[in-house]
Amino acid sequence: MKMSANSRKSVARRIMLSSLFAGGFFTSTAMADTLRVIADTDLKTVDPIVTTSGTTLVHAYLIYDKLFEFDKDGIARPELADKVDISADKKSYTITLRKGLKFSDGGAITTDDVLQSLKRWASRDQTGQLLAARLKEMTKVDDLTFRVELSQPFDVPAALAGITGNPAFIMPKRVASLPPTDQLTDTTGSGPYQFDYTSWKPGQTRIYIKNPNYVPRNDPPSFFAGKKEATFDKIEMSYVPDANTAMAQMLTGQQDIWPGPPMDNALALKANPDLVVAKGFFTQGLYVINHVVRPFDNVKAREALTYLIDQAEINRAAVGDQEFWHTCYAYLTCEGTYGDESAYTGHRGAADFDKAKKLLEEAGYDGKPIVVLDPTDWSEAHARALYMAQQLRKAGAQVDLQAMDWSTLTSRRTSKAPASEGGWNLFPNIMEGQPASSPLTHLMLAANCDKAWFGWPCDKGIEDLRAAFISAGDLSEKKKIASEIQARASTYLPFIMTGENTAAVVYRADIEGFNPETPEVYFWNIRRKSK
């Protein structure tokens, strides 16, 4: 049975007190060169082109590198690339690789590997598809240089530096030649660590060791860009689904970093001098809607959902401490360059069950159970799933709340079957703040039908405006179009917003160099202070 918030706090305090006697007991010299991390969820898929799962991306950032990475100012900097020459009309890019780069198996990284990796990436990633639509040709110049020719101006380095979705990781040609729907089994990588796929089993602690063939840049680290040094010989990532067990492992020194603790547990750890409780990345909370099955293929049914959401109420339930959340009705976030709350014309404020019930009736809702997928191993999303189920029932709807872990949900969400035949209607999720701030990188805003993210929104109005945004000449024009996109989204409703919040991250006080404010956590350039 799930404990109440007060019960969890009580358990947390007891564990914290017991740590005064147990603290440090498990820490030993033998652990000094191993970084131990509690994984958000269990890794089920190792291929970052097959899935956009955050757990898979954390894995992928350890073993792969990219041509470009974003620095702290949002500028795409060369990473595996050495330089890029750009034509005046921004339709031609000549990119040269750094010399001496190798994969983890010792094989040289060449343009043949890069071109095949980018081909596979562009067939799946939202930004990659936008680039592919403007691509005239991508050709090899020599083993270290290739050229991209476009029909329209496009920021290629920024597209290749994308952090979320399906990032443009570089793999050996033989691996990247797999169809993008087939999951790879060869994890030979281009990044600072390597992973043994053959010994890995889902549910077990996964182990990464330093890649001896990786050649880091010498530039100072800045966000994802610059030097990526594998400072620990080994990284162990453990899936610990019980939050109190995870908390006890942090308190007793068995783990170094806990990227996704429930807020109650994180706040209970604040007083411990051996631990740091930091604000992590900000996210946009939302519900993903299945647009291809009833009843939410009808916009009035989607509008009904907006009348069920009281953003303050749901964030008090799911996030808790108001220091970590705020309401927001901007589709491109209230924190970013293009966010515009005034463009939103839909419902705000307290829930209106009578209005929601009327809209469901107008949408032709037939009373069949609405399937809500409930990821019980993600506390915040679990609370949002329970909230939506409760609100739908208050509006007279039948609800089938289906509990599962997040990894199972990521497989289930691929189904387009009717909800009554193994499909789904909606599930809670987040969009990381940085990619959610742009029409190019917001996965759930893209409305290109079968090529869209799960839920498959399909709206020509949004897609025409996204294309206009790409071609816009300056920031003022881009902001104007971004506002029009958000106005259109507020009537089409590709997803339902629930406000914004900041995650909590816990790590040991003797860890330095760890950046908790990244959309996907990474573990290079991290050191233990005592070393």
mmCIF file of N, CA and C in Angstrom, residues 178-249:
data_model
loop_
_atom_site.group_PDB
_atom_site.id
_atom_site.type_symbol
_atom_site.label_atom_id
_atom_site.label_comp_id
_atom_site.label_asym_id
_atom_site.label_seq_id
_atom_site.Cartn_x
_atom_site.Cartn_y
_atom_site.Cartn_z
ATOM 1 N N LEU A 178 21.991 -0.416 -39.199
ATOM 2 C CA LEU A 178 20.747 -1.086 -38.803
ATOM 3 C C LEU A 178 19.549 -0.209 -39.130
ATOM 4 N N PRO A 179 18.417 -0.789 -39.513
ATOM 5 C CA PRO A 179 17.207 0.023 -39.672
ATOM 6 C C PRO A 179 16.897 0.739 -38.362
ATOM 7 N N PRO A 180 16.386 1.961 -38.418
ATOM 8 C CA PRO A 180 16.150 2.731 -37.183
ATOM 9 C C PRO A 180 15.083 2.142 -36.285
ATOM 10 N N THR A 181 14.362 1.151 -36.775
ATOM 11 C CA THR A 181 13.356 0.480 -35.954
ATOM 12 C C THR A 181 13.922 -0.748 -35.250
ATOM 13 N N ASP A 182 15.131 -1.179 -35.648
ATOM 14 C CA ASP A 182 15.755 -2.352 -35.021
ATOM 15 C C ASP A 182 16.710 -1.898 -33.932
ATOM 16 N N GLN A 183 16.589 -2.493 -32.744
ATOM 17 C CA GLN A 183 17.441 -2.092 -31.642
ATOM 18 C C GLN A 183 18.840 -2.689 -31.795
ATOM 19 N N LEU A 184 19.862 -1.852 -31.647
ATOM 20 C CA LEU A 184 21.235 -2.333 -31.795
ATOM 21 C C LEU A 184 21.622 -3.249 -30.641
ATOM 22 N N THR A 185 22.563 -4.138 -30.904
ATOM 23 C CA THR A 185 23.119 -5.026 -29.881
ATOM 24 C C THR A 185 24.637 -4.879 -29.774
ATOM 25 N N ASP A 186 25.198 -4.036 -30.624
ATOM 26 C CA ASP A 186 26.630 -3.735 -30.594
ATOM 27 C C ASP A 186 26.763 -2.328 -30.017
ATOM 28 N N THR A 187 27.327 -2.207 -28.809
ATOM 29 C CA THR A 187 27.389 -0.904 -28.142
ATOM 30 C C THR A 187 28.768 -0.261 -28.268
ATOM 31 N N THR A 188 29.504 -0.596 -29.304
ATOM 32 C CA THR A 188 30.758 0.107 -29.571
ATOM 33 C C THR A 188 30.469 1.599 -29.698
ATOM 34 N N GLY A 189 31.170 2.404 -28.921
ATOM 35 C CA GLY A 189 30.812 3.817 -28.858
ATOM 36 C C GLY A 189 31.946 4.756 -29.178
ATOM 37 N N SER A 190 31.613 6.058 -29.166
ATOM 38 C CA SER A 190 32.564 7.121 -29.488
ATOM 39 C C SER A 190 32.796 8.032 -28.294
ATOM 40 N N GLY A 191 32.248 7.672 -27.104
ATOM 41 C CA GLY A 191 32.298 8.562 -25.952
ATOM 42 C C GLY A 191 33.301 8.147 -24.899
ATOM 43 N N PRO A 192 33.291 8.828 -23.748
ATOM 44 C CA PRO A 192 34.337 8.636 -22.728
ATOM 45 C C PRO A 192 34.277 7.313 -21.977
ATOM 46 N N TYR A 193 33.127 6.620 -22.013
ATOM 47 C CA TYR A 193 33.031 5.329 -21.320
ATOM 48 C C TYR A 193 32.573 4.254 -22.305
ATOM 49 N N GLN A 194 32.732 2.977 -21.894
ATOM 50 C CA GLN A 194 32.268 1.873 -22.730
ATOM 51 C C GLN A 194 31.396 0.943 -21.901
ATOM 52 N N PHE A 195 30.561 0.197 -22.602
ATOM 53 C CA PHE A 195 29.528 -0.616 -21.968
ATOM 54 C C PHE A 195 29.536 -1.998 -22.611
ATOM 55 N N ASP A 196 29.503 -3.032 -21.751
ATOM 56 C CA ASP A 196 29.510 -4.410 -22.258
ATOM 57 C C ASP A 196 28.076 -4.904 -22.377
ATOM 58 N N TYR A 197 27.555 -4.854 -23.592
ATOM 59 C CA TYR A 197 26.151 -5.252 -23.817
ATOM 60 C C TYR A 197 25.941 -6.732 -23.505
ATOM 61 N N THR A 198 26.945 -7.561 -23.805
ATOM 62 C CA THR A 198 26.751 -9.006 -23.692
ATOM 63 C C THR A 198 26.567 -9.461 -22.237
ATOM 64 N N SER A 199 27.107 -8.714 -21.278
ATOM 65 C CA SER A 199 26.987 -9.125 -19.873
ATOM 66 C C SER A 199 25.850 -8.405 -19.147
ATOM 67 N N TRP A 200 25.164 -7.486 -19.842
ATOM 68 C CA TRP A 200 24.128 -6.681 -19.207
ATOM 69 C C TRP A 200 22.778 -7.389 -19.234
ATOM 70 N N LYS A 201 22.061 -7.288 -18.114
ATOM 71 C CA LYS A 201 20.694 -7.784 -18.050
ATOM 72 C C LYS A 201 19.822 -6.714 -17.402
ATOM 73 N N PRO A 202 18.644 -6.429 -17.980
ATOM 74 C CA PRO A 202 17.755 -5.437 -17.369
ATOM 75 C C PRO A 202 17.479 -5.778 -15.910
ATOM 76 N N GLY A 203 17.412 -4.762 -15.075
ATOM 77 C CA GLY A 203 17.157 -4.968 -13.657
ATOM 78 C C GLY A 203 18.418 -5.042 -12.828
ATOM 79 N N GLN A 204 19.551 -5.355 -13.461
ATOM 80 C CA GLN A 204 20.809 -5.451 -12.727
ATOM 81 C C GLN A 204 21.564 -4.126 -12.789
ATOM 82 N N THR A 205 22.488 -3.952 -11.843
ATOM 83 C CA THR A 205 23.375 -2.789 -11.892
ATOM 84 C C THR A 205 24.178 -2.835 -13.187
ATOM 85 N N ARG A 206 24.188 -1.736 -13.902
ATOM 86 C CA ARG A 206 24.964 -1.730 -15.145
ATOM 87 C C ARG A 206 26.279 -0.992 -14.913
ATOM 88 N N ILE A 207 27.306 -1.477 -15.586
ATOM 89 C CA ILE A 207 28.669 -1.024 -15.307
ATOM 90 C C ILE A 207 29.286 -0.422 -16.573
ATOM 91 N N TYR A 208 29.891 0.737 -16.391
ATOM 92 C CA TYR A 208 30.597 1.415 -17.472
ATOM 93 C C TYR A 208 32.064 1.571 -17.049
ATOM 94 N N ILE A 209 32.977 1.295 -17.945
ATOM 95 C CA ILE A 209 34.391 1.495 -17.638
ATOM 96 C C ILE A 209 34.983 2.508 -18.619
ATOM 97 N N LYS A 210 36.068 3.108 -18.196
ATOM 98 C CA LYS A 210 36.700 4.166 -18.991
ATOM 99 C C LYS A 210 37.082 3.639 -20.369
ATOM 100 N N ASN A 211 36.797 4.422 -21.397
ATOM 101 C CA ASN A 211 37.161 4.069 -22.771
ATOM 102 C C ASN A 211 38.598 4.523 -23.028
ATOM 103 N N PRO A 212 39.549 3.588 -23.127
ATOM 104 C CA PRO A 212 40.961 3.992 -23.269
ATOM 105 C C PRO A 212 41.263 4.654 -24.607
ATOM 106 N N ASN A 213 40.348 4.494 -25.568
ATOM 107 C CA ASN A 213 40.589 5.053 -26.906
ATOM 108 C C ASN A 213 39.961 6.434 -27.106
ATOM 109 N N TYR A 214 39.238 6.927 -26.094
ATOM 110 C CA TYR A 214 38.562 8.225 -26.247
ATOM 111 C C TYR A 214 39.571 9.367 -26.130
ATOM 112 N N VAL A 215 39.475 10.312 -27.034
ATOM 113 C CA VAL A 215 40.363 11.478 -27.027
ATOM 114 C C VAL A 215 39.521 12.715 -26.735
ATOM 115 N N PRO A 216 39.575 13.234 -25.500
ATOM 116 C CA PRO A 216 38.761 14.413 -25.181
ATOM 117 C C PRO A 216 39.341 15.676 -25.799
ATOM 118 N N ARG A 217 38.499 16.691 -25.915
ATOM 119 C CA ARG A 217 38.977 18.002 -26.338
ATOM 120 C C ARG A 217 39.781 18.628 -25.206
ATOM 121 N N ASN A 218 40.491 19.675 -25.522
ATOM 122 C CA ASN A 218 41.216 20.407 -24.485
ATOM 123 C C ASN A 218 40.502 21.686 -24.063
ATOM 124 N N ASP A 219 39.387 22.027 -24.734
ATOM 125 C CA ASP A 219 38.648 23.232 -24.377
ATOM 126 C C ASP A 219 38.090 23.096 -22.959
ATOM 127 N N PRO A 220 37.981 24.188 -22.212
ATOM 128 C CA PRO A 220 37.361 24.127 -20.893
ATOM 129 C C PRO A 220 35.924 23.609 -21.002
ATOM 130 N N PRO A 221 35.480 22.770 -20.075
ATOM 131 C CA PRO A 221 34.101 22.272 -20.117
ATOM 132 C C PRO A 221 33.102 23.419 -19.968
ATOM 133 N N SER A 222 31.997 23.346 -20.712
ATOM 134 C CA SER A 222 30.928 24.327 -20.609
ATOM 135 C C SER A 222 29.623 23.631 -20.978
ATOM 136 N N PHE A 223 28.788 23.319 -19.959
ATOM 137 C CA PHE A 223 27.549 22.577 -20.170
ATOM 138 C C PHE A 223 27.902 21.253 -20.846
ATOM 139 N N PHE A 224 27.377 20.927 -22.032
ATOM 140 C CA PHE A 224 27.718 19.668 -22.692
ATOM 141 C C PHE A 224 28.979 19.790 -23.560
ATOM 142 N N ALA A 225 29.459 20.989 -23.801
ATOM 143 C CA ALA A 225 30.569 21.211 -24.725
ATOM 144 C C ALA A 225 31.916 21.182 -24.002
ATOM 145 N N GLY A 226 32.982 21.125 -24.795
ATOM 146 C CA GLY A 226 34.332 21.175 -24.247
ATOM 147 C C GLY A 226 34.832 19.817 -23.796
ATOM 148 N N LYS A 227 35.828 19.843 -22.906
ATOM 149 C CA LYS A 227 36.505 18.628 -22.465
ATOM 150 C C LYS A 227 35.561 17.685 -21.728
ATOM 151 N N LYS A 228 35.567 16.414 -22.133
ATOM 152 C CA LYS A 228 34.791 15.370 -21.459
ATOM 153 C C LYS A 228 35.799 14.348 -20.932
ATOM 154 N N GLU A 229 36.195 14.481 -19.677
ATOM 155 C CA GLU A 229 37.213 13.613 -19.108
ATOM 156 C C GLU A 229 36.578 12.510 -18.266
ATOM 157 N N ALA A 230 36.920 11.278 -18.565
ATOM 158 C CA ALA A 230 36.439 10.138 -17.773
ATOM 159 C C ALA A 230 37.294 10.041 -16.515
ATOM 160 N N THR A 231 36.916 10.761 -15.485
ATOM 161 C CA THR A 231 37.754 10.868 -14.284
ATOM 162 C C THR A 231 37.641 9.647 -13.375
ATOM 163 N N PHE A 232 36.511 8.956 -13.398
ATOM 164 C CA PHE A 232 36.370 7.718 -12.634
ATOM 165 C C PHE A 232 36.675 6.531 -13.553
ATOM 166 N N ASP A 233 37.356 5.522 -13.011
ATOM 167 C CA ASP A 233 37.663 4.339 -13.806
ATOM 168 C C ASP A 233 36.403 3.558 -14.139
ATOM 169 N N LYS A 234 35.451 3.600 -13.204
ATOM 170 C CA LYS A 234 34.229 2.803 -13.381
ATOM 171 C C LYS A 234 33.026 3.573 -12.861
ATOM 172 N N ILE A 235 31.897 3.408 -13.527
ATOM 173 C CA ILE A 235 30.626 3.977 -13.070
ATOM 174 C C ILE A 235 29.625 2.838 -12.950
ATOM 175 N N GLU A 236 28.989 2.748 -11.800
ATOM 176 C CA GLU A 236 27.936 1.746 -11.593
ATOM 177 C C GLU A 236 26.602 2.467 -11.471
ATOM 178 N N MET A 237 25.616 2.041 -12.234
ATOM 179 C CA MET A 237 24.279 2.632 -12.171
ATOM 180 C C MET A 237 23.291 1.561 -11.736
ATOM 181 N N SER A 238 22.632 1.812 -10.602
ATOM 182 C CA SER A 238 21.730 0.827 -10.008
ATOM 183 C C SER A 238 20.292 1.324 -10.050
ATOM 184 N N TYR A 239 19.401 0.441 -10.399
ATOM 185 C CA TYR A 239 17.963 0.760 -10.367
ATOM 186 C C TYR A 239 17.443 0.367 -8.992
ATOM 187 N N VAL A 240 17.018 1.357 -8.207
ATOM 188 C CA VAL A 240 16.524 1.120 -6.846
ATOM 189 C C VAL A 240 15.095 1.659 -6.792
ATOM 190 N N PRO A 241 14.106 0.839 -7.103
ATOM 191 C CA PRO A 241 12.744 1.351 -7.244
ATOM 192 C C PRO A 241 12.121 1.845 -5.948
ATOM 193 N N ASP A 242 12.568 1.354 -4.786
ATOM 194 C CA ASP A 242 11.998 1.802 -3.516
ATOM 195 C C ASP A 242 12.751 3.052 -3.036
ATOM 196 N N ALA A 243 12.027 4.165 -2.894
ATOM 197 C CA ALA A 243 12.663 5.447 -2.568
ATOM 198 C C ALA A 243 13.340 5.422 -1.204
ATOM 199 N N ASN A 244 12.756 4.751 -0.240
ATOM 200 C CA ASN A 244 13.368 4.727 1.093
ATOM 201 C C ASN A 244 14.642 3.885 1.114
ATOM 202 N N THR A 245 14.686 2.832 0.308
ATOM 203 C CA THR A 245 15.932 2.067 0.176
ATOM 204 C C THR A 245 17.004 2.930 -0.474
ATOM 205 N N ALA A 246 16.611 3.659 -1.513
ATOM 206 C CA ALA A 246 17.566 4.551 -2.183
ATOM 207 C C ALA A 246 18.073 5.608 -1.214
ATOM 208 N N MET A 247 17.178 6.142 -0.407
ATOM 209 C CA MET A 247 17.561 7.167 0.568
ATOM 210 C C MET A 247 18.556 6.606 1.586
ATOM 211 N N ALA A 248 18.288 5.396 2.055
ATOM 212 C CA ALA A 248 19.195 4.761 3.010
ATOM 213 C C ALA A 248 20.564 4.545 2.384
ATOM 214 N N GLN A 249 20.604 4.191 1.102
ATOM 215 C CA GLN A 249 21.890 3.974 0.438
ATOM 216 C C GLN A 249 22.668 5.282 0.290
#
